[in-house]
PDB file of C-alpha atoms in Angstrom:
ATOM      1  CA  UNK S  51     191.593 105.960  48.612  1.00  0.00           C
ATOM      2  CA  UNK S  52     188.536 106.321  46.420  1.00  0.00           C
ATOM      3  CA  UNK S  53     187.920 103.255  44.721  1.00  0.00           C
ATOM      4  CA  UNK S  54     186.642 105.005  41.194  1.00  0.00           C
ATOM      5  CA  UNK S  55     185.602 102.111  39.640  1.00  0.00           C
ATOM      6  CA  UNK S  56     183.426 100.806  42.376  1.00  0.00           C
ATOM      7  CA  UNK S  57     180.394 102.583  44.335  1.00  0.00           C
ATOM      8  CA  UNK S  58     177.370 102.881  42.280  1.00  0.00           C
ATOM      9  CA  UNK S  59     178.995 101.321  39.342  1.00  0.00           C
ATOM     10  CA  UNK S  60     177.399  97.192  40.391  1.00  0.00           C
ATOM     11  CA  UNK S  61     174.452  98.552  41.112  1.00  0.00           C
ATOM     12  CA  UNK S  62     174.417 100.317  37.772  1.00  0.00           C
ATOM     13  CA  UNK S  63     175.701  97.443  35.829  1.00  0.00           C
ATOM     14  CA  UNK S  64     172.862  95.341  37.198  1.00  0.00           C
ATOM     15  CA  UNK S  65     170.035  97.646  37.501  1.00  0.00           C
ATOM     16  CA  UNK S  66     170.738  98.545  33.324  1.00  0.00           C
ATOM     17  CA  UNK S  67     170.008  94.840  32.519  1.00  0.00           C
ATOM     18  CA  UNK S  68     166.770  94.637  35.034  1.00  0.00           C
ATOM     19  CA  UNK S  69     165.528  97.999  32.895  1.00  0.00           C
ATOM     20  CA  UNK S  70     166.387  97.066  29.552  1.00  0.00           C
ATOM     21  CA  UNK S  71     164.351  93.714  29.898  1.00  0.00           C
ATOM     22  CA  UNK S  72     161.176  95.014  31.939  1.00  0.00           C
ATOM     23  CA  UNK S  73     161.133  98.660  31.154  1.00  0.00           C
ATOM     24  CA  UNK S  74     159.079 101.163  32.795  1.00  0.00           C
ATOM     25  CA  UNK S  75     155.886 101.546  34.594  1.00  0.00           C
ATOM     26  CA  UNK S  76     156.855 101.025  38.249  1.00  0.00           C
ATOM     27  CA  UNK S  77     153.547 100.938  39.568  1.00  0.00           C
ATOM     28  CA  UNK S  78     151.927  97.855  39.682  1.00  0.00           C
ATOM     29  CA  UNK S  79     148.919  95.710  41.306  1.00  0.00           C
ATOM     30  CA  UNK S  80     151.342  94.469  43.728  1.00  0.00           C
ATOM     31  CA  UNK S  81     153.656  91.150  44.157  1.00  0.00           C
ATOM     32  CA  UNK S  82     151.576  88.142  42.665  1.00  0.00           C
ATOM     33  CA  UNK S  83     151.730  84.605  43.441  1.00  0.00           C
ATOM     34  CA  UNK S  84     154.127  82.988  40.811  1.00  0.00           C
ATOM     35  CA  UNK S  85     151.016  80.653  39.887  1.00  0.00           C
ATOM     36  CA  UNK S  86     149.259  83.743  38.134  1.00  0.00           C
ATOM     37  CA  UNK S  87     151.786  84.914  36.138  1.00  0.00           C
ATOM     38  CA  UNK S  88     150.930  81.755  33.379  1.00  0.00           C
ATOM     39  CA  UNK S  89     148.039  83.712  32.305  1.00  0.00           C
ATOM     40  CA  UNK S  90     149.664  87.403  32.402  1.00  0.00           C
ATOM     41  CA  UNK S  91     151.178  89.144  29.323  1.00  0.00           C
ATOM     42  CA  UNK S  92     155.005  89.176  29.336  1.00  0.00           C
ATOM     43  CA  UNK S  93     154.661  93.227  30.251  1.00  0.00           C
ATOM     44  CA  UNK S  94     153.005  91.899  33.795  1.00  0.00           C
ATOM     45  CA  UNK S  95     155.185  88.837  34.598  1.00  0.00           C
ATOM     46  CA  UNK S  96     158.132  91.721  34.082  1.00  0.00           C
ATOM     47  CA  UNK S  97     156.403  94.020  36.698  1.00  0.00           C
ATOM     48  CA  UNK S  98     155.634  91.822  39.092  1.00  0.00           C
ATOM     49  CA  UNK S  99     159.443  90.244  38.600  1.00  0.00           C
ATOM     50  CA  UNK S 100     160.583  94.079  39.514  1.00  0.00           C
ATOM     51  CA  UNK S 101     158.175  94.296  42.269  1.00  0.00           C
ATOM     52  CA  UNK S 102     159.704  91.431  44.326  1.00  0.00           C
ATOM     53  CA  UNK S 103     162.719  92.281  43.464  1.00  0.00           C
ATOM     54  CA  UNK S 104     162.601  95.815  44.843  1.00  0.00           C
ATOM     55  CA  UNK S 105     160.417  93.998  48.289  1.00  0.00           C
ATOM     56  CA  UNK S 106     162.930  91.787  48.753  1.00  0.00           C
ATOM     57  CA  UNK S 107     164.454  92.345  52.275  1.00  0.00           C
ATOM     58  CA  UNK S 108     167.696  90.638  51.375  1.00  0.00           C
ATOM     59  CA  UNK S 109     169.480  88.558  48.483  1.00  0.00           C
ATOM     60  CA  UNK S 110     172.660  86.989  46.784  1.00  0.00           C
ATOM     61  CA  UNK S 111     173.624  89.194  43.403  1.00  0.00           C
ATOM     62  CA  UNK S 112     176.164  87.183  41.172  1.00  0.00           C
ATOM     63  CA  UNK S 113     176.932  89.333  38.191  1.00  0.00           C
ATOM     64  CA  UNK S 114     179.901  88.633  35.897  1.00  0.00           C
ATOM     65  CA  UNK S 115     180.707  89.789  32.383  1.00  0.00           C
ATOM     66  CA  UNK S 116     180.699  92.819  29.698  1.00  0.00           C
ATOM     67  CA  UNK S 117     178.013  95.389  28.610  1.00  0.00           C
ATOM     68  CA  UNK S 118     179.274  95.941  25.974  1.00  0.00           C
ATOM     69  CA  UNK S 119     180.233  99.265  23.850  1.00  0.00           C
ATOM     70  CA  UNK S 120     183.732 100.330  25.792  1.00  0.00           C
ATOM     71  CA  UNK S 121     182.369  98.696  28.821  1.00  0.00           C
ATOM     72  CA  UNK S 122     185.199  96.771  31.432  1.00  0.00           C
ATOM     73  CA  UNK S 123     184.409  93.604  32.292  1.00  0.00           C
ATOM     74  CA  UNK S 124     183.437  92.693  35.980  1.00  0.00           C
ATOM     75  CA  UNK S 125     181.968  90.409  38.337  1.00  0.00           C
ATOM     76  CA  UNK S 126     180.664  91.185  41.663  1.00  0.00           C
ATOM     77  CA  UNK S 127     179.485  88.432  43.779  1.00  0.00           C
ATOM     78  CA  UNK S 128     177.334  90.035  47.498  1.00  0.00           C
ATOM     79  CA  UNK S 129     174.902  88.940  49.637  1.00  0.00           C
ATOM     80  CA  UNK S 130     173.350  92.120  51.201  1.00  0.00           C
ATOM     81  CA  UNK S 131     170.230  93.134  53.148  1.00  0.00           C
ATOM     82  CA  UNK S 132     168.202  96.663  53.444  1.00  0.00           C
ATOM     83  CA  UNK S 133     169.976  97.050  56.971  1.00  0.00           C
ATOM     84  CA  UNK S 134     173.043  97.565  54.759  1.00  0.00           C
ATOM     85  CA  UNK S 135     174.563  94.349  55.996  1.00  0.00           C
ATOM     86  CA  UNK S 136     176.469  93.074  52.965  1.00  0.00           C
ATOM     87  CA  UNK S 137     179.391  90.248  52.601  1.00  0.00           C
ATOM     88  CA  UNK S 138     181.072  89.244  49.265  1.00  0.00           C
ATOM     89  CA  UNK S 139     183.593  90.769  47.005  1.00  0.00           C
ATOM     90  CA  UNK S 140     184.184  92.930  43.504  1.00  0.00           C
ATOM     91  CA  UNK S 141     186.069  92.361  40.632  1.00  0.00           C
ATOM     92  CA  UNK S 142     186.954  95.151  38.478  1.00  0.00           C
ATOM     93  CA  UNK S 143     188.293  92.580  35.795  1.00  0.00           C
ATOM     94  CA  UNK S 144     190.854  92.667  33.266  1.00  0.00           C
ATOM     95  CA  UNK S 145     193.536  92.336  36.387  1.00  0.00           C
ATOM     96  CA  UNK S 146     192.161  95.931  37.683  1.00  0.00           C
ATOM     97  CA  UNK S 147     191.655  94.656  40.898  1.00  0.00           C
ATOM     98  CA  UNK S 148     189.446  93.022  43.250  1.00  0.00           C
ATOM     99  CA  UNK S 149     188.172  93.979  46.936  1.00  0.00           C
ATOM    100  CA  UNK S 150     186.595  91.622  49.480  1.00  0.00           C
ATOM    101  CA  UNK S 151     183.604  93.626  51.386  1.00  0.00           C
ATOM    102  CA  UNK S 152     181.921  92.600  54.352  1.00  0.00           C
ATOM    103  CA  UNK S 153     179.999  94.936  56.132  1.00  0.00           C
ATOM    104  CA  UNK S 154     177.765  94.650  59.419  1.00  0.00           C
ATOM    105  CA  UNK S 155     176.056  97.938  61.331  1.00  0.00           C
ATOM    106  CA  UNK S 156     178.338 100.700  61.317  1.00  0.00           C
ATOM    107  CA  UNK S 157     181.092  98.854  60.623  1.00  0.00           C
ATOM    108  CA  UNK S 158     182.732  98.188  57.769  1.00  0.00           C
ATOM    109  CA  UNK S 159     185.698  95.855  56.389  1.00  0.00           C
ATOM    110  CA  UNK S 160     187.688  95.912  52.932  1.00  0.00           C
ATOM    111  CA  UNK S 161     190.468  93.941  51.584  1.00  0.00           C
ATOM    112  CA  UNK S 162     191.909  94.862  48.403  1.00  0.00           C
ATOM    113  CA  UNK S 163     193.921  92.788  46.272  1.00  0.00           C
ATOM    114  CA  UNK S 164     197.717  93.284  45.408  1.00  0.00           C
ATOM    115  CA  UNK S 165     196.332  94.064  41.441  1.00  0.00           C
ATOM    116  CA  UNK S 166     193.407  96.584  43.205  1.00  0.00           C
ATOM    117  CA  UNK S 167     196.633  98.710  45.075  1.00  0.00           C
ATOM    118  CA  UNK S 168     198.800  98.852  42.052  1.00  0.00           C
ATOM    119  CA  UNK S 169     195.857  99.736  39.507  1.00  0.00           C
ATOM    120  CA  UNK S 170     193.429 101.660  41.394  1.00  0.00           C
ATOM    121  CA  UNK S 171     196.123 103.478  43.654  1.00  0.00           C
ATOM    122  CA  UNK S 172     199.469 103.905  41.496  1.00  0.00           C
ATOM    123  CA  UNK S 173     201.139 106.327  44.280  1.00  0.00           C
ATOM    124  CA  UNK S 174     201.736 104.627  47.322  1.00  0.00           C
ATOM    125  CA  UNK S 175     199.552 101.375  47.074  1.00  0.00           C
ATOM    126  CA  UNK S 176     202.353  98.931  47.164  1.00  0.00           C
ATOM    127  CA  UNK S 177     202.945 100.188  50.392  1.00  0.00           C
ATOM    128  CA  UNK S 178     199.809 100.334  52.220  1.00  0.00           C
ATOM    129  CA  UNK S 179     199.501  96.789  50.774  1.00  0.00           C
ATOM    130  CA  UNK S 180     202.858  95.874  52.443  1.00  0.00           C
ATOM    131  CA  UNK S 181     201.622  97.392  55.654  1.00  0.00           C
ATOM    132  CA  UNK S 182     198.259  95.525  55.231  1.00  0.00           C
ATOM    133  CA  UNK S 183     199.942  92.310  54.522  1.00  0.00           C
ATOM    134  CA  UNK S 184     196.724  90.873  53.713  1.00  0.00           C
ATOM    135  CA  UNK S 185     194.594  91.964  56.907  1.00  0.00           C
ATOM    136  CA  UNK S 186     191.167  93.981  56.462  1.00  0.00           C
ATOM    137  CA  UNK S 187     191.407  97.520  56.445  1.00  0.00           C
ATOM    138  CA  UNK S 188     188.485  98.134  59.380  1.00  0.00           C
ATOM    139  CA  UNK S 189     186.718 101.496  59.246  1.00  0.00           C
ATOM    140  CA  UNK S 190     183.017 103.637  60.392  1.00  0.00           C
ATOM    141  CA  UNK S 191     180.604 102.371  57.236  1.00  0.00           C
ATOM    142  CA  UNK S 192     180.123 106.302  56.873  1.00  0.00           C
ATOM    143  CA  UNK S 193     183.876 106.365  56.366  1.00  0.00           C
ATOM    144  CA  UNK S 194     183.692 109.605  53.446  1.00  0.00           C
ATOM    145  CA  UNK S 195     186.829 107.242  51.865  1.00  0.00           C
ATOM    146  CA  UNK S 196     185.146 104.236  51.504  1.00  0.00           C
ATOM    147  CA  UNK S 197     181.407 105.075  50.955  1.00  0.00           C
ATOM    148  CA  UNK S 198     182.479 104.122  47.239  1.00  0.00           C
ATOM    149  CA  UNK S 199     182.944 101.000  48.520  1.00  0.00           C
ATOM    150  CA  UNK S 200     180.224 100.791  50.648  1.00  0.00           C
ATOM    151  CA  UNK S 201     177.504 101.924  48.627  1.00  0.00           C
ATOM    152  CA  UNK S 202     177.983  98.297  46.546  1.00  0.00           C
ATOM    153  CA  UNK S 203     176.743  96.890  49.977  1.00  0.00           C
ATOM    154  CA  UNK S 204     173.386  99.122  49.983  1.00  0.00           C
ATOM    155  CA  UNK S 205     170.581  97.571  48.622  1.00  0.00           C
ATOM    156  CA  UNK S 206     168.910 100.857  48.130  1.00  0.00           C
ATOM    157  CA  UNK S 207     171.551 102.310  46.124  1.00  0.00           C
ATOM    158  CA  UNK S 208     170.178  99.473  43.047  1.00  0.00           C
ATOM    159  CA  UNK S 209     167.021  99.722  44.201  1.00  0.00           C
ATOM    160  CA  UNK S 210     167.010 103.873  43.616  1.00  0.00           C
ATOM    161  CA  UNK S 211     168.810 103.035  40.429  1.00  0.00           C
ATOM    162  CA  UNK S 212     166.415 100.843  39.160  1.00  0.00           C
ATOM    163  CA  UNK S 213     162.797 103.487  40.467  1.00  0.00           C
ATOM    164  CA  UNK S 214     164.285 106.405  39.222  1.00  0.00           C
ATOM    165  CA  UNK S 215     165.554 104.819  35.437  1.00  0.00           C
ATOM    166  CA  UNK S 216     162.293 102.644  34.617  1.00  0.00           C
ATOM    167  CA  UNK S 217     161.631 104.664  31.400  1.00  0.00           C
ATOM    168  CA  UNK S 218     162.827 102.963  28.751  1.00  0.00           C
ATOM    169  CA  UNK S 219     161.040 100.126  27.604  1.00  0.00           C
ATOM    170  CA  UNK S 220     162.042 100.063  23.413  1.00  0.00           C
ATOM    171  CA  UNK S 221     161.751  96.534  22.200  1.00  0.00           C
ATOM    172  CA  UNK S 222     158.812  94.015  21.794  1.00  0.00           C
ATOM    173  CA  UNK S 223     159.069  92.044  25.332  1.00  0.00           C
ATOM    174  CA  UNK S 224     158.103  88.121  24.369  1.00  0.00           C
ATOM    175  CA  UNK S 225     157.239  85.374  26.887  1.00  0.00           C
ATOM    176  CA  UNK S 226     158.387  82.061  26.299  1.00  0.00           C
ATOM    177  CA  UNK S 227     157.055  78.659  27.517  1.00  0.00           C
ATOM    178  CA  UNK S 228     158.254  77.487  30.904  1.00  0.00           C
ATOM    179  CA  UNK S 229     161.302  75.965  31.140  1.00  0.00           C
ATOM    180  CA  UNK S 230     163.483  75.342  33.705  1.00  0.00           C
ATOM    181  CA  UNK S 231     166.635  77.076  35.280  1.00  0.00           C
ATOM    182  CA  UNK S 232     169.041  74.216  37.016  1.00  0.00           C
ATOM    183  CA  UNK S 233     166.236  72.770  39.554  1.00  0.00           C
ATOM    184  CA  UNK S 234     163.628  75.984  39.268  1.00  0.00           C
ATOM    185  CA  UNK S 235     160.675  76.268  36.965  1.00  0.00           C
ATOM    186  CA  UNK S 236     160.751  79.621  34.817  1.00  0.00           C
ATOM    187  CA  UNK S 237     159.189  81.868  32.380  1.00  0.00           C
ATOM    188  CA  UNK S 238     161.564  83.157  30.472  1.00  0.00           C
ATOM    189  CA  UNK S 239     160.827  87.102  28.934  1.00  0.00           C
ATOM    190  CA  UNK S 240     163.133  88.310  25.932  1.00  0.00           C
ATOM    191  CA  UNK S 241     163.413  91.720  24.585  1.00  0.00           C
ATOM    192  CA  UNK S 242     165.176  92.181  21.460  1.00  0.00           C
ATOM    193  CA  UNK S 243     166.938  95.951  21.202  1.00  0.00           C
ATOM    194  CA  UNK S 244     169.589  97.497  19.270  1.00  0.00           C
ATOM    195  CA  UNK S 245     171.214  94.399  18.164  1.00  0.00           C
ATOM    196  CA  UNK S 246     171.014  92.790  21.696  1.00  0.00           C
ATOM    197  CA  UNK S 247     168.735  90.114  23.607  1.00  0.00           C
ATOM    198  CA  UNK S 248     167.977  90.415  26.915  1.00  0.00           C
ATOM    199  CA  UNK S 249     166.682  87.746  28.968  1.00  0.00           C
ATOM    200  CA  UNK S 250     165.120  87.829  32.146  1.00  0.00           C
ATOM    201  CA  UNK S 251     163.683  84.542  34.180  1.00  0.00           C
ATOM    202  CA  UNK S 252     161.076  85.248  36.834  1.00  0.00           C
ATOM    203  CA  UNK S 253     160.520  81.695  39.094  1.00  0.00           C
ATOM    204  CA  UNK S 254     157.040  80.099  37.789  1.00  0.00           C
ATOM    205  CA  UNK S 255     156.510  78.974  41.428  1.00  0.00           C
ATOM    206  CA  UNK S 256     156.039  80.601  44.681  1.00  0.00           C
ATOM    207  CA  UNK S 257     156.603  84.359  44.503  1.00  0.00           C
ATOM    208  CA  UNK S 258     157.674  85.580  41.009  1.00  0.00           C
ATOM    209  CA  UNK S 259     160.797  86.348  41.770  1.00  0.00           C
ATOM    210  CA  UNK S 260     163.416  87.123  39.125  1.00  0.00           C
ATOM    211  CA  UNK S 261     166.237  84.601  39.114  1.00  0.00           C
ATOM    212  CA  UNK S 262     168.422  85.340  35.831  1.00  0.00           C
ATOM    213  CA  UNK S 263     168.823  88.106  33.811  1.00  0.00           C
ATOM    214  CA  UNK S 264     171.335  87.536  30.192  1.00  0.00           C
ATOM    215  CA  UNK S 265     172.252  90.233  27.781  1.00  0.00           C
ATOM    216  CA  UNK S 266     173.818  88.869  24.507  1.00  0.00           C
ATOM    217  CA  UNK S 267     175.198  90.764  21.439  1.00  0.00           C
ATOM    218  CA  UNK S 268     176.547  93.858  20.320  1.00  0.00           C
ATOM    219  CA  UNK S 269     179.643  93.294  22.176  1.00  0.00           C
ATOM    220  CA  UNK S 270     178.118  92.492  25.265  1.00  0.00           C
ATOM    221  CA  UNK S 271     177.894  89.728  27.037  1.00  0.00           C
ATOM    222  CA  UNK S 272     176.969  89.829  30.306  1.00  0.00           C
ATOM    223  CA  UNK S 273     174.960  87.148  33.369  1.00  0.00           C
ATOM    224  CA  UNK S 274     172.722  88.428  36.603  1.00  0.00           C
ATOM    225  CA  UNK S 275     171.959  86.281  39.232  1.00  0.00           C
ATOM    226  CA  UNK S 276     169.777  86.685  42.054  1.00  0.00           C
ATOM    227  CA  UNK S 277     168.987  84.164  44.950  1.00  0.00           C
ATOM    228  CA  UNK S 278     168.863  83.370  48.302  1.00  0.00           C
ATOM    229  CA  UNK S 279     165.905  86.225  48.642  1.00  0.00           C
ATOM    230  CA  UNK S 280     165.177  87.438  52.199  1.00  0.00           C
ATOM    231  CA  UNK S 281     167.662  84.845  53.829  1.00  0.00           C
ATOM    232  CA  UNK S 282     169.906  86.244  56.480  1.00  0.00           C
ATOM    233  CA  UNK S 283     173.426  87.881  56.022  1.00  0.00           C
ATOM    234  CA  UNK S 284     176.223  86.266  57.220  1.00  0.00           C
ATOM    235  CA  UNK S 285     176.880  87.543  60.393  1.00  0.00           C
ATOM    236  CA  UNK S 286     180.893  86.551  61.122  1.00  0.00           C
ATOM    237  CA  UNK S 287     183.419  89.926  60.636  1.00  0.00           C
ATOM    238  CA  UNK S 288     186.882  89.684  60.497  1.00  0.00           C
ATOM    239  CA  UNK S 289     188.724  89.192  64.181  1.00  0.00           C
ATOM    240  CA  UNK S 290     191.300  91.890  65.162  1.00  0.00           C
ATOM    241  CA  UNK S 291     194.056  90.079  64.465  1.00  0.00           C
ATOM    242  CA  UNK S 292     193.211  90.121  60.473  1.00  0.00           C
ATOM    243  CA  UNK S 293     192.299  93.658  60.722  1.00  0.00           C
ATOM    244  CA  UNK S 294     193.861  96.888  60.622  1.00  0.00           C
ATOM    245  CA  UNK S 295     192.401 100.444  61.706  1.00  0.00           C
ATOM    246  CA  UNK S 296     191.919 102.467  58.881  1.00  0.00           C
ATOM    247  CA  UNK S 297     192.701 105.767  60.338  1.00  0.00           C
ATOM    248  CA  UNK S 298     195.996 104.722  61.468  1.00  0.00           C
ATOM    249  CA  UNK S 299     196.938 103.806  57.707  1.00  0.00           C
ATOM    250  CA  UNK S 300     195.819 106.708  55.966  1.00  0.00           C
ATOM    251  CA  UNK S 301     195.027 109.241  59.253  1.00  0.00           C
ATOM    252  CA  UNK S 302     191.606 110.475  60.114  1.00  0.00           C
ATOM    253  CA  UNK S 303     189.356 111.818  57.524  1.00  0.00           C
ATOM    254  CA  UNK S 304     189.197 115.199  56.779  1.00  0.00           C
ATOM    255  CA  UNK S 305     186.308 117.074  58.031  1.00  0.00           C
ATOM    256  CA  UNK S 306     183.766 118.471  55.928  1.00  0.00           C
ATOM    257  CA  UNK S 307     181.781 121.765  56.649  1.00  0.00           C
TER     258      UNK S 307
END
């Protein structure tokens, strides 16, 4: 099984939003204090947004929606941490196929749905999903199968995405007046490119954290949301009796030179 459609791909979705609305110049002065960033251009409130994003030792990503130009449609929906812990689940959308993820240490658990087997793997799915029968498929988190999989769980992996990418920054970037996002306080910072807004809403108090980012028009349509920075990963797993050995499913992973 090698879950094509999953891996990099919401990291990627999520890291093209975060460059498209604060653009490049990765170094910065640092992570200010959200009660500076009133009197900083919109160029600064977006670097200092990316700068606690990237410090941030853990958070909740919520992502749902379309990019736009031939994009699919998914949602993913993880809290993970830079230990690589990560529980949640992906959508592939359009009734592709969705996989529950929870990963803790070396460890690592995965649950695809009945849509994920008959989509994602035509020959033989519907029986490894009979065989499952809705237990966790339990494997080593450097499983070469489900790294994929397990990559969506690694903080780094959108992190790297988002350091080695800053370098486009076409459109004007605007700041708007503080508003508020359900019970936060927020500046909101809109580039306008190639027939698209982007959005991006960094928290006005405590650190500047970015809490939304929107991308509207031009076929796309398409929500970020981050929270629940450096709060702990759940720590419950599966039990045995919900889970199923990986190896004796699909036998042991060839080895690699």
């Amino acid at each position: 099984m090698t879950g094509p459609h999953l891996g990099t791909r919401p990291a990627a979705w999520t890291a093209a939003i975060v460059l498209s609305v604060t653009g490049s110049g990765l170094v910065g002065s640092g992570v200010a204090q959200a009660d500076d960033i009133g009197d900083l251009t919109a160029q600064q409130i977006a670097d200092r947004a990316r700068d606690a994003l990237l410090d941030a030792h853990s958070l909740h990503l919520r992502t749902h929606g379309d990019l736009g130009r031939d994009s699919t449609p998914m949602s993913l929906d993880l809290t993970l941490d830079r230990s690589g812990n990560c529980d949640g689940s992906v959508d592939l959308g359009d009734s592709q196929g969705s996989v529950r993820i929870v990963k803790r240490g070396n460890d690592v658990w995965v649950r695809p749905d009945a849509d994920f087997w008959r989509n994602q793997v035509p020959d033989g799915g519907a029986a490894f999903a009979a065989i499952l029968n809705g237990r966790y498929m339990k494997a080593s988190a450097t499983d070469p199968r489900l790294l994929t999989l397990t990559k969506a769980c690694d903080p780094h992996t959108f992190q790297k995405l988002v350091s080695d990418n800053a370098d486009n920054d076409a459109g004007t970037l605007n700041k708007a007046a503080t508003t508020t996002l359900g019970t936060a306080s927020v500046v909101p910072l809109t580039r306008m490119r190639d027939r698209t807004t982007l959005v991006l809403y960094v928290a006005a108090t405590g650190k500047p954290y970015p809490l939304r980012l929107t991308l509207r028009g031009d076929g796309a349509d398409a929500t970020a949301d981050f929270s629940a920075f450096d709060k702990p990963v759940p720590t419950s797993t599966p039990p045995p009796d919900e889970s199923f050995d990986i190896n004796a499913l699909l036998g042991r992973p060839t080895e690699t030179a």
